[in-house]
CSV table of C-alpha atoms in Angstrom, one decimal:
chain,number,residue,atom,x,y,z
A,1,UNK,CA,165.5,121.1,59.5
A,2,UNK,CA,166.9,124.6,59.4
A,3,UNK,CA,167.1,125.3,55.8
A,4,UNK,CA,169.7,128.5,54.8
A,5,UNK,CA,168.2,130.3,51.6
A,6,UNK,CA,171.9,132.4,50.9
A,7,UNK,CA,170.7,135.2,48.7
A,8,UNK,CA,167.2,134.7,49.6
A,9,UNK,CA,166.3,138.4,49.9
A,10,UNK,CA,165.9,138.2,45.8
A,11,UNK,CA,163.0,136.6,43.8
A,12,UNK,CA,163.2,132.9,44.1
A,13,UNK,CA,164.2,133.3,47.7
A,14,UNK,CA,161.5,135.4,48.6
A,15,UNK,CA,159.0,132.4,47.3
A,16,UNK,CA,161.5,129.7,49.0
A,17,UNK,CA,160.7,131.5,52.4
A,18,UNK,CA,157.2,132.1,52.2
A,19,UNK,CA,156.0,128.8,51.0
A,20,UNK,CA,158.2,127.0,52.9
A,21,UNK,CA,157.5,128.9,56.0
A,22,UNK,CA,154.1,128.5,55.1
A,23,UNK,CA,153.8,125.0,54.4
A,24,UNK,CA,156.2,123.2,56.5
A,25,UNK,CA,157.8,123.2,60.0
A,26,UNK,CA,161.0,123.7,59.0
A,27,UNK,CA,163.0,126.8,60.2
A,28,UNK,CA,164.0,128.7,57.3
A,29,UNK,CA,166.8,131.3,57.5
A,30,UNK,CA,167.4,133.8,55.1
A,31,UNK,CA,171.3,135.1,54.3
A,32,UNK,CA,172.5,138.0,52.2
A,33,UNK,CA,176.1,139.3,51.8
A,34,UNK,CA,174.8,142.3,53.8
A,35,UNK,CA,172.9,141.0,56.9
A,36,UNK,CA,170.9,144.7,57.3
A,37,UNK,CA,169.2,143.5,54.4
A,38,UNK,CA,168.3,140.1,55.6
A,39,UNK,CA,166.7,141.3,58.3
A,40,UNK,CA,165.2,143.3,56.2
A,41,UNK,CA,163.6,141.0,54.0
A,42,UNK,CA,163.2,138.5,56.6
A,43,UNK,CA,160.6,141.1,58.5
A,44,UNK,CA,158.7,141.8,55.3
A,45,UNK,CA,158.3,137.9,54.9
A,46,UNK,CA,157.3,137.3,58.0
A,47,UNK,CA,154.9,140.3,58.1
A,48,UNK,CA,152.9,138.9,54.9
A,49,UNK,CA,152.8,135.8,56.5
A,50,UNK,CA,151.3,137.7,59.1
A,51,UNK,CA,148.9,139.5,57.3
A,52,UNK,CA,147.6,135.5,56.5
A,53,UNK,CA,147.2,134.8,59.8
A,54,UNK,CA,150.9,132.6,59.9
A,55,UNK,CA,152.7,133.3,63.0
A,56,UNK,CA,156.2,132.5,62.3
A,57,UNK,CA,159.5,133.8,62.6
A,58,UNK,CA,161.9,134.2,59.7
A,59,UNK,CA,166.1,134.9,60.7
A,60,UNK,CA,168.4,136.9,58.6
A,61,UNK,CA,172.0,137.1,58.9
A,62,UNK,CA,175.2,137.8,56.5
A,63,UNK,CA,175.6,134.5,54.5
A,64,UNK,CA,177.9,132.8,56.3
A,65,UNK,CA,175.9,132.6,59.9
A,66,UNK,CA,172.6,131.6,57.9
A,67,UNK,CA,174.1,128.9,56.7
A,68,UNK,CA,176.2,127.8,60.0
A,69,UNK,CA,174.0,124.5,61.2
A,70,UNK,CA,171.9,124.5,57.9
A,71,UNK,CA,170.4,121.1,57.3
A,72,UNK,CA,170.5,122.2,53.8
A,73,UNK,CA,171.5,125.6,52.1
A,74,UNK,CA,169.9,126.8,48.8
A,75,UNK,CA,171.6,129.1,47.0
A,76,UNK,CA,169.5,131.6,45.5
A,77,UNK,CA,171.8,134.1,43.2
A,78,UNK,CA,172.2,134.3,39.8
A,79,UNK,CA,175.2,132.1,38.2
A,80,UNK,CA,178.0,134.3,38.0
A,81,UNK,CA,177.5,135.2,42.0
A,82,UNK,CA,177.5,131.3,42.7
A,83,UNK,CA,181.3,130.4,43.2
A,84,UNK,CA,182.0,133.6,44.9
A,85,UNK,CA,178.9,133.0,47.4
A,86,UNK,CA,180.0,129.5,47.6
A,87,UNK,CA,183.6,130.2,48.7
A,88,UNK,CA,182.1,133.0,50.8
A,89,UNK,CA,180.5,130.4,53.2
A,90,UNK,CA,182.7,127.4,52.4
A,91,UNK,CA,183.6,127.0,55.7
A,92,UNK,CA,180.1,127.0,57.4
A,93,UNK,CA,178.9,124.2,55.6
A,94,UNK,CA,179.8,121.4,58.2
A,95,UNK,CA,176.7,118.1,57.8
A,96,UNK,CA,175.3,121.0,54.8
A,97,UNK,CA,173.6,120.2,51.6
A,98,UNK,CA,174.1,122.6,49.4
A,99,UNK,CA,171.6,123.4,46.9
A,100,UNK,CA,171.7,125.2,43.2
A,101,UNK,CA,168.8,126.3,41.2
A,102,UNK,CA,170.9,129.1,39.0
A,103,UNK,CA,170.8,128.5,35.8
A,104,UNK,CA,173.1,129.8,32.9
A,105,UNK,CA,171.7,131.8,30.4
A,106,UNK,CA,172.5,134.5,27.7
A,107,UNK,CA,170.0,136.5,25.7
A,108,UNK,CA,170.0,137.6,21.7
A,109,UNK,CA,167.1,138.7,19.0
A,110,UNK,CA,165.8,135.2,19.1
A,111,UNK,CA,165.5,134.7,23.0
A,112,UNK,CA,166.5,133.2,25.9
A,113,UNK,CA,169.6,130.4,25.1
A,114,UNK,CA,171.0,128.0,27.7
A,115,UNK,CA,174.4,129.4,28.2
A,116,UNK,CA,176.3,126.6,30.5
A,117,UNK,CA,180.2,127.9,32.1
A,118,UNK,CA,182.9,125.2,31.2
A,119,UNK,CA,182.4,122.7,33.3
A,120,UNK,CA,178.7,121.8,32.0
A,121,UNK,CA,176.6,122.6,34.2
A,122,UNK,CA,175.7,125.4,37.1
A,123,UNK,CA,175.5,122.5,39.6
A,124,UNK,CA,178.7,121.2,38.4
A,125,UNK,CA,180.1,124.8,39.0
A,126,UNK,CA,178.7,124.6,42.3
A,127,UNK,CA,179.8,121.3,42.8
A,128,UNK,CA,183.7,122.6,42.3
A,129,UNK,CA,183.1,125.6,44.2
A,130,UNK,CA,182.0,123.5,47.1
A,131,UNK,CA,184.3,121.5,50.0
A,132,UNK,CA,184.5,118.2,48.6
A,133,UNK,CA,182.4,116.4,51.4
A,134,UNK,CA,179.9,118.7,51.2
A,135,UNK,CA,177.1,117.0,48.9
A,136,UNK,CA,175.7,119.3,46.0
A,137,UNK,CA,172.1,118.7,44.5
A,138,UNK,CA,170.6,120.6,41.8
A,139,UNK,CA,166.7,121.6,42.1
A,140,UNK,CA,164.3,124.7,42.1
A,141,UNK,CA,165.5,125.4,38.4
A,142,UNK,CA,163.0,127.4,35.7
A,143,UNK,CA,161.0,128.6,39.1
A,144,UNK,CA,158.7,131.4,37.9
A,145,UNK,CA,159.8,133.6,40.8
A,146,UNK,CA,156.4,135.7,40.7
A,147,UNK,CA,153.8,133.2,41.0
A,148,UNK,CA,155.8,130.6,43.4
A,149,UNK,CA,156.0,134.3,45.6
A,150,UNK,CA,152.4,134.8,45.2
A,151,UNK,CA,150.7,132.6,47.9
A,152,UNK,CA,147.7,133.4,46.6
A,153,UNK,CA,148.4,131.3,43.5
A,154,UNK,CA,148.4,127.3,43.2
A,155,UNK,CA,151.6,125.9,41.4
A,156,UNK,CA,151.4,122.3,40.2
A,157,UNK,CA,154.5,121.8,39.0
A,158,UNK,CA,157.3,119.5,39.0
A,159,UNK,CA,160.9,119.9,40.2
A,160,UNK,CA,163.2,118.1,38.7
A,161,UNK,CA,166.3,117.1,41.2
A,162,UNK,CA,170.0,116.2,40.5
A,163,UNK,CA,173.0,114.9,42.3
A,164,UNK,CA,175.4,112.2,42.3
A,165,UNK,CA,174.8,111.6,46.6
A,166,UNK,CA,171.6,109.7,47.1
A,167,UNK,CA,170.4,110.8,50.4
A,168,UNK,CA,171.5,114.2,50.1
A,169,UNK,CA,169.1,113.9,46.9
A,170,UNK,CA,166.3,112.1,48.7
A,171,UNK,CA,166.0,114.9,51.5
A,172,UNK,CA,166.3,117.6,48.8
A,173,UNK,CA,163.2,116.0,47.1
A,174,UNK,CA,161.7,115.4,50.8
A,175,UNK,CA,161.8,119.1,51.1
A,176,UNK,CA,160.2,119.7,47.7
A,177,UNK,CA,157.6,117.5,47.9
A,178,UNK,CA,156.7,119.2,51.4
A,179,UNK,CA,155.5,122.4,49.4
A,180,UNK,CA,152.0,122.8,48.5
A,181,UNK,CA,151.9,122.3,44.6
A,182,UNK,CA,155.3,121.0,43.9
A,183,UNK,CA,156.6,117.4,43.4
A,184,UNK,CA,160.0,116.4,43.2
A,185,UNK,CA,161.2,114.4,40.6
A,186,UNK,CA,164.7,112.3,40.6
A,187,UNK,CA,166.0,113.4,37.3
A,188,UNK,CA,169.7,111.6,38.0
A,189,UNK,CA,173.4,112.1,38.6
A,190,UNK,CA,174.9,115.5,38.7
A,191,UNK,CA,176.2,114.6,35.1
A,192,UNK,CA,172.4,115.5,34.1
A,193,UNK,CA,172.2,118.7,35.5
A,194,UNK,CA,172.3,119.9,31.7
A,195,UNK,CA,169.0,118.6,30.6
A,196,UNK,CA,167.5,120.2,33.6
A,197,UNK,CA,168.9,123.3,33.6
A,198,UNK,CA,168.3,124.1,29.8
A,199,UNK,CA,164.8,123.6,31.0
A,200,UNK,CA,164.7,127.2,32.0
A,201,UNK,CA,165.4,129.6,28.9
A,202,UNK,CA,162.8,127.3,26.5
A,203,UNK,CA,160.1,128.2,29.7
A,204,UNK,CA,160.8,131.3,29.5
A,205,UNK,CA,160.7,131.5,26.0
A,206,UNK,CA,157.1,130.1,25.5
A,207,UNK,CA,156.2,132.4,28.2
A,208,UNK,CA,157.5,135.3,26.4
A,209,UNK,CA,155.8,134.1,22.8
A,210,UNK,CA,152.5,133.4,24.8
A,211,UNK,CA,150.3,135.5,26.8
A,212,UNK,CA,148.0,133.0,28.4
A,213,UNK,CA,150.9,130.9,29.3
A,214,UNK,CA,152.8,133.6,31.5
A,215,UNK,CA,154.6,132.3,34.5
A,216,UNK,CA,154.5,128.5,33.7
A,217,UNK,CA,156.2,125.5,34.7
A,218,UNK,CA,156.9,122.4,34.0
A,219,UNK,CA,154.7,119.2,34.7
A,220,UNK,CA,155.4,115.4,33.5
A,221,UNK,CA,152.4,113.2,33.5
């Protein structure tokens, strides 16, 4: 599949490309809103691939042409840029599964608090942003971008995944489960997307509060 990571010169991106470069056959594209810059970081992915002994070749492009053809698109910004990078690519997403991880947040004294826009849910906001055919899942939440970046380190973790489409949901997890150390996980409709997203401030939370549990993730046994 060609798989469109829009935003993906930033930190879950950059572990998006690597790994999946890495571990599958897939061809992985990344997008920015300036395409200097995903060349850019597409050349420093593919030269740490190359210092692994990984011959592969990693595109950038504005975000738009990355994700023109995309099998699926993930889009890796924060939630406030997600409608605007949404809208921004709206019509390139022809046969496209489009893909949220961002998750809503606000911080205070007391932490990290699951901070969701009116609609619910991040995916839902996705979802609205999106052309109405185009089928939106929501996966790769509560990531710790450092570690799934570092190929030196295994993961082990679970990825919860979301949508109200059932293939689009199954390929989504198909794509997971292709990535050494994670497993997806059907977690339900879209209407769920709130359980899984709050996931993410209470990670990083315990990280925060605990020293030997630093860039953790989530695993259901």
């Amino acid at each position: 599949m060609r798989i469109a990571l829009l935003g993906g010169t930033g930190d879950i991106g950059e572990g998006l490309a690597l790994r999946s470069t890495r571990d599958t056959d897939h061809e992985i594209v990344v997008g920015s809103r300036d395409p200097e810059k995903a060349r850019d970081r597409a050349a420093v992915y593919e030269d740490e691939l190359a210092g692994r002994g990984i011959d592969a070749k990693v595109n950038g492009f504005a975000n738009p042409m990355a994700a023109d053809r995309a099998d699926v698109a993930v889009a890796c910004v924060p939630a406030y840029h997600l409608a605007d990078t949404v809208e921004a690519v709206a019509d390139s997403l022809d046969d496209t599964i489009l893909v949220s991880p961002a998750v809503g947040m606000q911080r205070d004294e007391g932490g990290m608090h699951y901070n969701p826009p009116g609609v619910g849910s991040v995916t839902a906001l996705a979802a609205d942003a999106a052309p109405e055919d185009v089928p939106v899942v929501g996966a790769f939440h509560g990531l710790a971008a450092g570690r799934l970046a570092d190929l030196d380190s295994d993961l082990g973790w679970d990825v919860p995944v979301v949508g109200d489409d059932e293939a689009a949901k199954a390929t989504v997890t198909a794509l997971v489960d292709a990535i050494d150390g994670l497993r997806g996980l059907d977690a339900g409709p879209l209407a769920a997307a709130p359980e899984v997203e709050s996931l993410t401030p209470l990670l990083i939370n315990v990280a925060a509060n605990n020293e030997s549990l630093a860039d953790l993730g989530v695993r259901f046994d």
